[in-house]
Short mmCIF file of C-alpha atoms in Angstrom, two decimals:
data_model
loop_
_atom_site.label_atom_id
_atom_site.label_comp_id
_atom_site.label_asym_id
_atom_site.label_seq_id
_atom_site.Cartn_x
_atom_site.Cartn_y
_atom_site.Cartn_z
CA MET O 1 99.53 22.53 61.47
CA SER O 2 102.03 20.27 63.26
CA GLN O 3 105.27 19.48 61.40
CA SER O 4 104.18 21.48 58.39
CA LYS O 5 103.78 24.93 56.98
CA ARG O 6 101.68 26.51 54.35
CA ILE O 7 103.04 28.84 51.74
CA GLN O 8 101.25 30.88 49.17
CA ASP O 9 101.96 30.61 45.43
CA LYS O 10 99.63 32.70 43.32
CA ASN O 11 97.06 32.54 46.13
CA VAL O 12 96.97 28.72 46.05
CA PRO O 13 97.70 27.07 49.43
CA ILE O 14 100.38 24.37 49.25
CA TRP O 15 101.13 21.75 51.87
CA LEU O 16 104.83 21.39 52.57
CA PRO O 17 105.80 18.65 55.03
CA ARG O 18 108.89 18.62 57.16
CA LEU O 19 110.75 15.53 56.03
CA SER O 20 112.18 13.28 58.70
CA MET O 21 115.06 10.82 58.39
CA GLN O 22 113.09 8.47 60.62
CA GLY O 23 109.79 8.93 58.84
CA GLY O 24 110.23 6.30 56.14
CA PRO O 25 110.67 6.87 52.40
CA ARG O 26 110.48 10.55 51.59
CA PHE O 27 108.09 10.14 48.68
CA LEU O 28 105.62 8.44 51.06
CA GLN O 29 106.02 11.22 53.63
CA ILE O 30 105.09 13.75 50.94
CA ALA O 31 102.13 11.67 49.71
CA GLU O 32 100.85 11.20 53.25
CA ALA O 33 101.18 14.92 53.96
CA LEU O 34 99.13 15.66 50.87
CA GLN O 35 96.52 13.14 51.98
CA ALA O 36 96.34 14.71 55.45
CA ALA O 37 96.00 18.19 53.93
CA VAL O 38 93.12 17.06 51.74
CA ALA O 39 91.45 15.32 54.69
CA GLU O 40 91.60 18.43 56.91
CA GLY O 41 90.64 20.79 54.10
CA SER O 42 93.92 22.69 53.79
CA LEU O 43 94.02 21.47 50.21
CA LYS O 44 90.71 21.45 48.38
CA PRO O 45 89.56 19.90 45.09
CA GLY O 46 90.76 22.09 42.25
CA ASP O 47 93.77 23.52 44.10
CA ARG O 48 96.84 23.57 41.84
CA LEU O 49 100.05 22.00 43.14
CA PRO O 50 103.44 23.47 42.29
CA PRO O 51 105.46 22.00 39.41
CA GLN O 52 107.54 19.03 40.46
CA ARG O 53 110.90 20.79 40.02
CA GLU O 54 109.73 23.74 42.12
CA LEU O 55 108.53 21.48 44.93
CA ALA O 56 111.76 19.48 44.78
CA ALA O 57 113.72 22.70 45.28
CA GLN O 58 111.48 23.83 48.12
CA LEU O 59 111.88 20.51 49.96
CA ASP O 60 115.53 20.04 48.99
CA VAL O 61 114.96 16.58 47.47
CA ASP O 62 115.64 15.16 44.03
CA LEU O 63 113.06 15.30 41.26
CA THR O 64 112.52 11.51 41.30
CA THR O 65 111.28 11.71 44.90
CA ILE O 66 108.62 14.26 43.93
CA THR O 67 107.62 12.25 40.86
CA ARG O 68 107.13 9.15 42.98
CA ALA O 69 105.21 11.16 45.59
CA TYR O 70 102.84 12.56 42.95
CA ASP O 71 102.40 9.10 41.42
CA GLU O 72 101.55 7.67 44.84
CA ALA O 73 99.08 10.50 45.45
CA ARG O 74 97.44 9.79 42.09
CA ARG O 75 97.19 6.11 43.02
CA ARG O 76 95.31 7.20 46.14
CA ASN O 77 92.99 9.30 43.93
CA LEU O 78 94.25 12.53 45.52
CA LEU O 79 95.62 14.21 42.41
CA GLU O 80 94.82 14.52 38.73
CA GLY O 81 96.94 15.76 35.85
CA ARG O 82 95.55 18.33 33.41
CA GLY O 83 98.28 18.25 30.81
CA ALA O 84 100.21 21.49 30.38
CA ARG O 85 98.00 23.20 32.97
CA GLY O 86 99.63 21.20 35.77
CA THR O 87 98.61 18.93 38.62
CA TYR O 88 95.52 19.57 40.74
CA VAL O 89 93.83 18.15 43.80
CA ALA O 90 91.22 15.71 42.55
CA ALA O 91 87.56 15.78 43.43
CA PRO O 92 86.44 12.93 45.71
CA LYS O 93 86.02 9.72 43.75
CA VAL O 94 82.40 8.62 43.64
CA GLU O 95 81.82 4.87 43.67
CA LEU O 96 79.20 4.41 40.97
CA THR O 97 78.78 0.68 41.48
CA SER O 98 78.65 -1.50 44.54
CA LEU O 99 79.26 -4.72 42.55
CA LEU O 100 81.29 -7.25 44.51
CA ASP O 101 82.93 -9.34 41.82
CA LEU O 102 83.51 -12.93 42.97
CA SER O 103 83.51 -14.21 39.39
CA MET O 104 87.01 -13.43 38.06
CA ASN O 105 90.01 -15.59 39.00
CA THR O 106 92.80 -13.10 39.60
CA PRO O 107 95.60 -13.06 42.18
CA PRO O 108 94.73 -11.02 45.29
CA PRO O 109 96.83 -7.92 46.04
CA PRO O 110 99.42 -9.02 48.60
CA GLU O 111 99.73 -7.08 51.83
CA GLY O 112 103.13 -5.53 52.42
CA VAL O 113 104.17 -5.62 48.75
CA ASP O 114 104.41 -2.21 47.10
CA PHE O 115 103.34 -3.28 43.62
CA ASP O 116 103.60 0.21 42.16
CA ASP O 117 107.18 0.53 43.39
CA MET O 118 108.02 -2.95 42.11
CA LEU O 119 106.58 -2.08 38.70
CA GLN O 120 108.49 1.20 38.52
CA GLN O 121 111.75 -0.39 39.64
CA GLY O 122 111.36 -3.31 37.23
CA LEU O 123 110.61 -1.11 34.26
CA SER O 124 113.45 1.22 35.22
CA GLN O 125 115.87 -1.71 35.18
CA VAL O 126 114.53 -2.95 31.86
CA LEU O 127 114.80 0.46 30.21
CA MET O 128 118.26 1.03 31.63
CA ARG O 129 119.69 -2.30 30.46
CA ALA O 130 117.79 -3.04 27.26
CA ASP O 131 117.98 -1.54 23.80
CA ASN O 132 114.74 0.43 23.87
CA ALA O 133 114.34 0.13 20.12
CA LEU O 134 114.22 -3.66 20.49
CA LEU O 135 111.41 -3.33 23.00
CA MET O 136 109.24 -1.65 20.37
CA THR O 137 109.82 -3.88 17.34
CA TYR O 138 108.82 -7.32 16.07
CA HIS O 139 110.37 -10.45 17.59
CA LEU O 140 110.28 -14.04 16.49
CA ALA O 141 107.77 -16.07 18.48
CA GLY O 142 109.09 -18.20 21.28
CA GLY O 143 110.97 -15.66 23.37
CA SER O 144 114.60 -14.57 23.59
CA ASP O 145 117.32 -16.70 25.16
CA ALA O 146 117.08 -14.55 28.30
CA ASP O 147 113.30 -15.01 28.46
CA ARG O 148 113.56 -18.79 28.10
CA GLN O 149 116.30 -18.97 30.74
CA ALA O 150 114.06 -17.01 33.09
CA GLY O 151 111.30 -19.50 32.30
CA ALA O 152 113.60 -22.39 33.20
CA GLN O 153 114.38 -20.64 36.49
CA TRP O 154 110.66 -20.13 37.17
CA LEU O 155 109.87 -23.82 36.51
CA ALA O 156 112.78 -25.13 38.58
CA PRO O 157 110.58 -25.85 41.65
CA MET O 158 108.49 -28.20 39.48
CA PHE O 159 111.20 -29.84 37.36
CA GLY O 160 114.64 -28.99 38.69
CA HIS O 161 117.12 -28.14 35.95
CA LEU O 162 115.56 -27.62 32.51
CA ASP O 163 117.05 -27.07 29.09
CA SER O 164 115.77 -23.59 28.27
CA GLN O 165 115.70 -24.48 24.57
CA GLN O 166 112.75 -26.75 25.33
CA LEU O 167 110.67 -23.77 26.47
CA VAL O 168 108.50 -21.43 24.45
CA VAL O 169 107.37 -18.05 25.78
CA CYS O 170 103.72 -17.32 24.90
CA PRO O 171 101.32 -14.39 25.37
CA GLY O 172 99.29 -16.19 28.05
CA ALA O 173 97.99 -19.70 28.66
CA GLN O 174 94.93 -19.24 26.44
CA ALA O 175 97.16 -18.60 23.43
CA ALA O 176 99.25 -21.65 24.34
CA ILE O 177 96.17 -23.91 24.55
CA ALA O 178 94.84 -22.65 21.22
CA ALA O 179 98.21 -23.14 19.50
CA LEU O 180 98.53 -26.69 20.85
CA ILE O 181 95.06 -27.55 19.55
CA LEU O 182 95.92 -26.13 16.13
CA ALA O 183 99.31 -27.84 15.97
CA LEU O 184 98.35 -31.28 17.23
CA THR O 185 94.79 -31.92 16.08
CA GLU O 186 92.60 -31.69 13.00
CA PRO O 187 88.98 -30.52 12.63
CA GLY O 188 86.69 -33.21 13.99
CA ASP O 189 89.30 -34.68 16.35
CA VAL O 190 88.36 -35.49 19.94
CA ILE O 191 89.89 -33.84 23.02
CA LEU O 192 89.21 -35.50 26.37
CA THR O 193 88.74 -33.42 29.49
CA GLU O 194 86.92 -33.49 32.82
CA PRO O 195 83.17 -32.71 33.12
CA MET O 196 83.99 -29.36 34.76
CA SER O 197 86.87 -27.66 32.96
CA TYR O 198 88.45 -24.33 32.05
CA PRO O 199 86.02 -22.39 29.79
CA GLY O 200 88.87 -21.20 27.55
CA LEU O 201 89.41 -24.79 26.41
CA ARG O 202 85.80 -25.10 25.31
CA THR O 203 85.97 -21.78 23.51
CA ALA O 204 89.10 -22.73 21.55
CA ALA O 205 87.90 -26.26 20.75
CA THR O 206 84.54 -25.02 19.48
CA GLN O 207 86.14 -22.26 17.41
CA PHE O 208 88.50 -24.73 15.72
CA GLY O 209 85.89 -27.44 15.14
CA ARG O 210 87.25 -29.96 17.64
CA HIS O 211 85.01 -32.10 19.85
CA LEU O 212 85.29 -32.12 23.63
CA VAL O 213 84.36 -35.37 25.36
CA ALA O 214 84.00 -35.36 29.13
CA VAL O 215 85.56 -38.17 31.17
CA GLU O 216 84.00 -38.52 34.60
CA ALA O 217 85.99 -37.45 37.65
CA ASP O 218 85.89 -38.26 41.33
CA LYS O 219 87.40 -36.52 44.36
CA HIS O 220 90.89 -37.17 42.93
CA GLY O 221 90.19 -35.94 39.40
CA MET O 222 89.75 -37.78 36.10
CA MET O 223 89.11 -41.50 36.69
CA PRO O 224 91.74 -43.79 35.10
CA GLU O 225 89.39 -46.66 34.17
CA LEU O 226 87.08 -44.25 32.37
CA LEU O 227 90.00 -42.56 30.61
CA GLU O 228 91.10 -46.00 29.40
CA GLN O 229 87.61 -46.64 28.08
CA ALA O 230 87.38 -43.22 26.41
CA CYS O 231 90.74 -43.69 24.69
CA ARG O 232 89.57 -46.98 23.18
CA GLN O 233 86.18 -45.59 22.17
CA HIS O 234 87.03 -42.10 20.85
CA LYS O 235 90.67 -42.37 19.71
CA PRO O 236 91.40 -38.86 21.06
CA LYS O 237 94.30 -36.70 19.93
CA LEU O 238 94.66 -34.76 23.19
CA ILE O 239 93.81 -34.99 26.88
CA TYR O 240 93.45 -31.69 28.72
CA LEU O 241 94.12 -31.69 32.46
CA ASN O 242 94.37 -28.95 35.10
CA PRO O 243 95.62 -31.16 37.95
CA THR O 244 96.55 -28.66 40.68
CA LEU O 245 93.78 -26.64 42.39
CA GLN O 246 91.64 -27.46 39.38
CA ASN O 247 89.54 -24.71 37.88
CA PRO O 248 86.73 -24.75 38.95
CA THR O 249 86.54 -27.66 41.45
CA SER O 250 89.78 -26.78 43.34
CA ILE O 251 90.74 -30.49 43.41
CA THR O 252 94.47 -31.25 43.50
CA MET O 253 95.09 -34.60 41.85
CA PRO O 254 97.23 -36.89 44.06
CA GLU O 255 100.47 -38.35 42.76
CA HIS O 256 99.14 -41.88 42.25
CA ARG O 257 96.33 -40.54 40.05
CA ARG O 258 98.76 -38.46 37.99
CA LYS O 259 100.95 -41.52 37.41
CA ALA O 260 97.96 -43.63 36.39
CA LEU O 261 96.69 -41.09 33.85
CA ALA O 262 100.19 -40.59 32.43
CA SER O 263 100.57 -44.38 32.01
CA ILE O 264 97.27 -44.67 30.13
CA ALA O 265 98.16 -41.76 27.84
CA LYS O 266 101.52 -43.38 27.03
CA HIS O 267 99.87 -46.73 26.33
CA HIS O 268 97.44 -45.17 23.84
CA ASN O 269 99.99 -42.66 22.53
CA VAL O 270 97.76 -39.69 23.35
CA ARG O 271 99.35 -36.36 24.26
CA ILE O 272 98.38 -34.54 27.46
CA VAL O 273 98.08 -30.77 27.77
CA GLU O 274 98.87 -30.07 31.42
CA ASP O 275 97.59 -26.59 32.20
CA ASP O 276 99.09 -25.89 35.63
CA PRO O 277 98.71 -22.20 36.57
CA TYR O 278 98.28 -22.74 40.32
CA TRP O 279 101.11 -25.19 41.15
CA LEU O 280 103.25 -22.53 42.86
CA LEU O 281 100.27 -21.36 44.94
CA ALA O 282 99.43 -24.83 46.28
CA ASP O 283 100.52 -26.28 49.57
CA ALA O 284 103.01 -29.11 48.79
CA PRO O 285 101.55 -30.14 45.43
CA PRO O 286 102.56 -33.46 43.83
CA PRO O 287 105.05 -33.40 40.92
CA PRO O 288 103.54 -32.36 37.58
CA ILE O 289 102.22 -35.11 35.30
CA ALA O 290 104.97 -34.06 32.88
CA THR O 291 107.57 -35.53 35.25
CA PHE O 292 106.03 -39.01 34.82
CA ALA O 293 105.71 -38.87 31.03
CA PRO O 294 108.14 -36.20 29.75
CA GLU O 295 107.69 -37.00 26.07
CA GLN O 296 103.93 -37.29 26.36
CA VAL O 297 102.99 -34.07 28.13
CA TYR O 298 102.97 -30.41 27.11
CA TYR O 299 103.24 -28.33 30.27
CA ILE O 300 101.85 -24.76 30.54
CA ALA O 301 102.63 -22.34 33.39
CA THR O 302 101.26 -18.81 33.20
CA LEU O 303 102.30 -15.83 35.32
CA SER O 304 98.83 -14.28 35.07
CA LYS O 305 97.35 -16.46 37.82
CA CYS O 306 100.15 -16.28 40.36
CA LEU O 307 101.51 -12.74 39.81
CA THR O 308 99.24 -10.38 37.90
CA PRO O 309 96.83 -10.72 34.93
CA GLY O 310 98.44 -7.82 33.06
CA LEU O 311 101.65 -9.81 32.72
CA ARG O 312 100.55 -11.85 29.70
CA VAL O 313 103.44 -14.29 29.79
CA ALA O 314 103.25 -18.09 29.90
CA PHE O 315 105.96 -20.74 29.59
CA VAL O 316 105.29 -23.91 27.60
CA LEU O 317 107.51 -26.96 27.94
CA LEU O 318 107.75 -28.91 24.67
CA ARG O 319 110.59 -31.43 24.60
CA ASP O 320 110.29 -32.62 20.98
CA PRO O 321 111.97 -30.16 18.52
CA ASP O 322 109.62 -31.01 15.63
CA GLU O 323 106.51 -30.55 17.75
CA ARG O 324 107.94 -27.34 19.13
CA GLU O 325 108.31 -25.96 15.61
CA ARG O 326 104.76 -27.01 14.70
CA PHE O 327 103.55 -25.27 17.84
CA LEU O 328 105.40 -22.06 16.91
CA VAL O 329 103.93 -22.10 13.41
CA ALA O 330 100.43 -22.44 14.90
CA LEU O 331 101.09 -19.71 17.46
CA ARG O 332 102.33 -17.27 14.80
CA SER O 333 99.05 -17.65 12.92
CA PHE O 334 97.23 -15.57 15.54
CA ALA O 335 99.80 -14.26 18.07
CA LEU O 336 103.12 -13.32 16.55
CA MET O 337 104.88 -12.75 19.86
CA VAL O 338 104.66 -11.78 23.50
CA ALA O 339 104.78 -8.00 23.86
CA PRO O 340 108.56 -7.49 24.26
CA LEU O 341 108.17 -5.05 27.15
CA SER O 342 106.00 -7.53 29.09
CA ALA O 343 108.43 -10.37 28.44
CA ALA O 344 111.39 -8.22 29.49
CA LEU O 345 109.62 -7.15 32.69
CA ALA O 346 108.74 -10.77 33.54
CA THR O 347 112.34 -11.81 32.95
CA GLN O 348 113.66 -8.93 35.09
CA TRP O 349 111.31 -9.80 37.95
CA ILE O 350 112.20 -13.49 37.86
CA VAL O 351 115.93 -12.85 37.73
CA ASP O 352 116.04 -10.21 40.49
CA GLY O 353 113.68 -12.12 42.79
CA SER O 354 110.74 -9.70 42.62
CA ALA O 355 108.49 -12.33 41.02
CA GLY O 356 109.19 -14.77 43.82
CA ARG O 357 108.46 -12.18 46.50
CA LEU O 358 105.25 -11.14 44.79
CA MET O 359 104.14 -14.76 44.46
CA GLU O 360 104.81 -15.44 48.15
CA GLY O 361 102.72 -12.39 49.00
CA VAL O 362 99.89 -13.60 46.75
CA ARG O 363 100.04 -17.07 48.30
CA THR O 364 99.89 -15.67 51.85
CA GLU O 365 97.00 -13.34 51.00
CA ALA O 366 95.11 -16.13 49.22
CA ARG O 367 95.34 -18.35 52.31
CA LEU O 368 94.08 -15.56 54.55
CA ARG O 369 91.10 -15.16 52.23
CA HIS O 370 90.40 -18.88 52.28
CA TRP O 371 90.33 -18.79 56.09
CA MET O 372 87.84 -15.95 55.85
CA ALA O 373 85.68 -17.90 53.39
CA ARG O 374 85.81 -20.99 55.61
CA ASP O 375 84.60 -18.97 58.61
CA ILE O 376 81.80 -17.21 56.77
CA LEU O 377 80.56 -20.06 54.59
CA ALA O 378 80.87 -22.55 57.46
CA GLY O 379 79.67 -26.02 56.46
CA ARG O 380 79.33 -25.08 52.79
CA TYR O 381 83.05 -24.35 52.33
CA SER O 382 84.91 -27.14 50.53
CA GLY O 383 88.03 -25.33 49.35
CA ALA O 384 91.60 -26.58 49.52
CA GLY O 385 92.77 -23.70 51.72
CA ASP O 386 94.91 -22.19 48.98
CA GLY O 387 94.61 -21.04 45.38
CA LEU O 388 92.30 -18.37 44.02
CA HIS O 389 88.83 -19.90 44.20
CA VAL O 390 86.29 -22.00 46.08
CA TRP O 391 83.91 -24.53 44.49
CA LEU O 392 80.69 -24.16 46.46
CA GLU O 393 78.03 -26.86 46.31
CA LEU O 394 74.57 -25.36 46.64
CA PRO O 395 71.59 -26.44 48.74
CA THR O 396 69.03 -28.35 46.70
CA TYR O 397 66.58 -25.45 46.60
CA TRP O 398 69.02 -23.36 44.53
CA SER O 399 70.22 -24.03 40.98
CA PRO O 400 73.53 -22.48 39.85
CA SER O 401 72.02 -20.12 37.27
CA GLN O 402 69.20 -19.15 39.63
CA LEU O 403 71.66 -18.39 42.42
CA ALA O 404 73.89 -16.39 40.05
CA ARG O 405 70.91 -14.25 38.99
CA ALA O 406 69.80 -13.71 42.57
CA ALA O 407 73.33 -12.78 43.63
CA ASP O 408 73.61 -10.35 40.73
CA SER O 409 70.42 -8.62 41.84
CA GLU O 410 72.13 -8.05 45.21
CA GLY O 411 75.34 -6.70 43.69
CA ILE O 412 77.41 -9.90 43.80
CA ALA O 413 78.90 -11.62 40.75
CA VAL O 414 79.60 -15.37 40.90
CA THR O 415 80.13 -18.01 38.19
CA PRO O 416 77.60 -20.86 37.86
CA ALA O 417 78.67 -24.44 37.09
CA GLU O 418 77.21 -24.24 33.59
CA ALA O 419 80.08 -21.97 32.54
CA PHE O 420 82.52 -24.85 33.06
CA ALA O 421 80.46 -27.82 31.83
CA THR O 422 81.94 -29.89 29.00
CA GLY O 423 79.46 -32.77 29.15
CA SER O 424 75.72 -33.24 29.40
CA GLY O 425 75.61 -33.76 33.16
CA SER O 426 74.79 -31.00 35.61
CA VAL O 427 76.50 -30.01 38.85
CA ASN O 428 74.74 -27.94 41.48
CA ALA O 429 77.60 -25.58 42.36
CA ILE O 430 79.12 -22.16 41.76
CA ARG O 431 82.71 -20.95 41.68
CA ILE O 432 83.64 -18.13 44.04
CA SER O 433 86.84 -16.26 43.22
CA LEU O 434 88.58 -14.70 46.20
CA GLY O 435 91.22 -12.46 44.60
CA ASN O 436 89.43 -9.94 42.43
CA ILE O 437 88.12 -7.73 45.25
CA LYS O 438 91.12 -5.75 46.40
CA ASP O 439 89.95 -4.78 49.85
CA ARG O 440 89.68 -7.69 52.29
CA GLU O 441 86.79 -6.13 54.20
CA ARG O 442 84.77 -5.67 51.01
CA LEU O 443 85.42 -9.32 50.26
CA ARG O 444 84.18 -10.22 53.73
CA ALA O 445 81.01 -8.21 53.09
CA GLY O 446 80.46 -9.96 49.76
CA LEU O 447 80.93 -13.42 51.24
CA GLN O 448 78.58 -12.59 54.11
CA ARG O 449 75.89 -11.35 51.75
CA LEU O 450 76.32 -14.48 49.67
CA SER O 451 76.07 -16.68 52.77
CA ASP O 452 72.87 -14.90 53.80
CA LEU O 453 71.46 -15.41 50.31
CA LEU O 454 72.29 -19.14 50.34
CA ALA O 455 70.41 -19.53 53.59
CA ARG O 456 67.22 -18.17 52.04
CA ARG O 457 65.01 -20.02 49.63
CA PRO O 458 64.67 -18.59 46.11
CA GLU O 459 62.23 -15.83 45.45
CA SER O 460 61.06 -14.50 42.10
CA TYR O 461 64.03 -12.63 40.64
CA SER O 462 63.14 -10.86 37.42
CA ALA O 463 64.69 -7.95 35.61
CA ALA O 464 62.95 -4.60 35.61
CA VAL O 465 61.44 -3.50 32.30
CA VAL O 466 62.14 0.11 31.36
#
């Protein structure tokens, strides 16, 4: 038992490390000692650990250190709480499913960023500085002055200085899209979008009785001459665009295409909803469309796609005061406000720099995963090298739905092109999301299994009947 000793407390063995000034954070030393004790069998499932105050006294550290150590051990599935009975060594966690989920677009966990610590520190700062009662009560929609100022700071790389009064804080991009549709269109109105588009748009449009019309796209995105034609033919009320690392095709629209589409929208007096969740993850993206037609474009930037999905906070740039009020009225009809605690945490992270550090970590990890996908998928890879997903064109002997079913039977979840289709045409492709599998080696295994599957011709995949 090097650098440790065992004591007895009511016949329960306890692992007590010798803390070192050079051994890193003390809470991690304690957590790692617990992990080592479990691994070697000195601590066994069901063993009771001492109360936190008692262990703090035994190790001559403050209570917060022990609390953080226990929290870290729980995160590693080493411990479990049993209420008033105390804290116990957990039984080994059994993995009940081997599903490798490549279907959900979420930011990958960045290496070298202690997310748990960042969350604890952020919440600690919020609770220390805020009126806790205000964090648990109703707020007017749109966000506080502090939240909007944080939003202006977050959008500064895209727009430079912004008037924070032009921003609205929303509970996610989906809520923002739905509120814009409600505020700016009527039942039966036409919304133009690309043939492959964000499924949440189709869901909201269908629910509200609006009609989506697909405008063909090329390798640079929506085609200007066809947008011009569609505007004359359909008299649309909105154009929906996702111009940076487009979901699902991963196309980033070049600047000249953005300018052309903005010019056509201005000429026909049609508003553009620019849903731009991946701009900060892209490598040198062009300026947003909203910079070329400020009065014509409603810009949406969510934190869910570049930081973490649980942070349901999005910033919407609406420059016209009357339209901003109409938007808020629509938003209040189904989402009164962002959860105040979430908004306060987002604001704290943006202001103290944590959000920027987390985003840089996500961007670095995403690029590493794209390199992995490029190596494994070889000639089939057509990604942009950044962002959260790859749009994979399939060999002719596979259809998207057929491939998705076959992959599912082998424990891999992918998203077929049909999930994104807004028109009648078909595209022989699937979307592969690279961030949802936490462990990079499990992602590698999933991509390799998928590559092997693509190389085979379809067999008869049918569900078992029980």
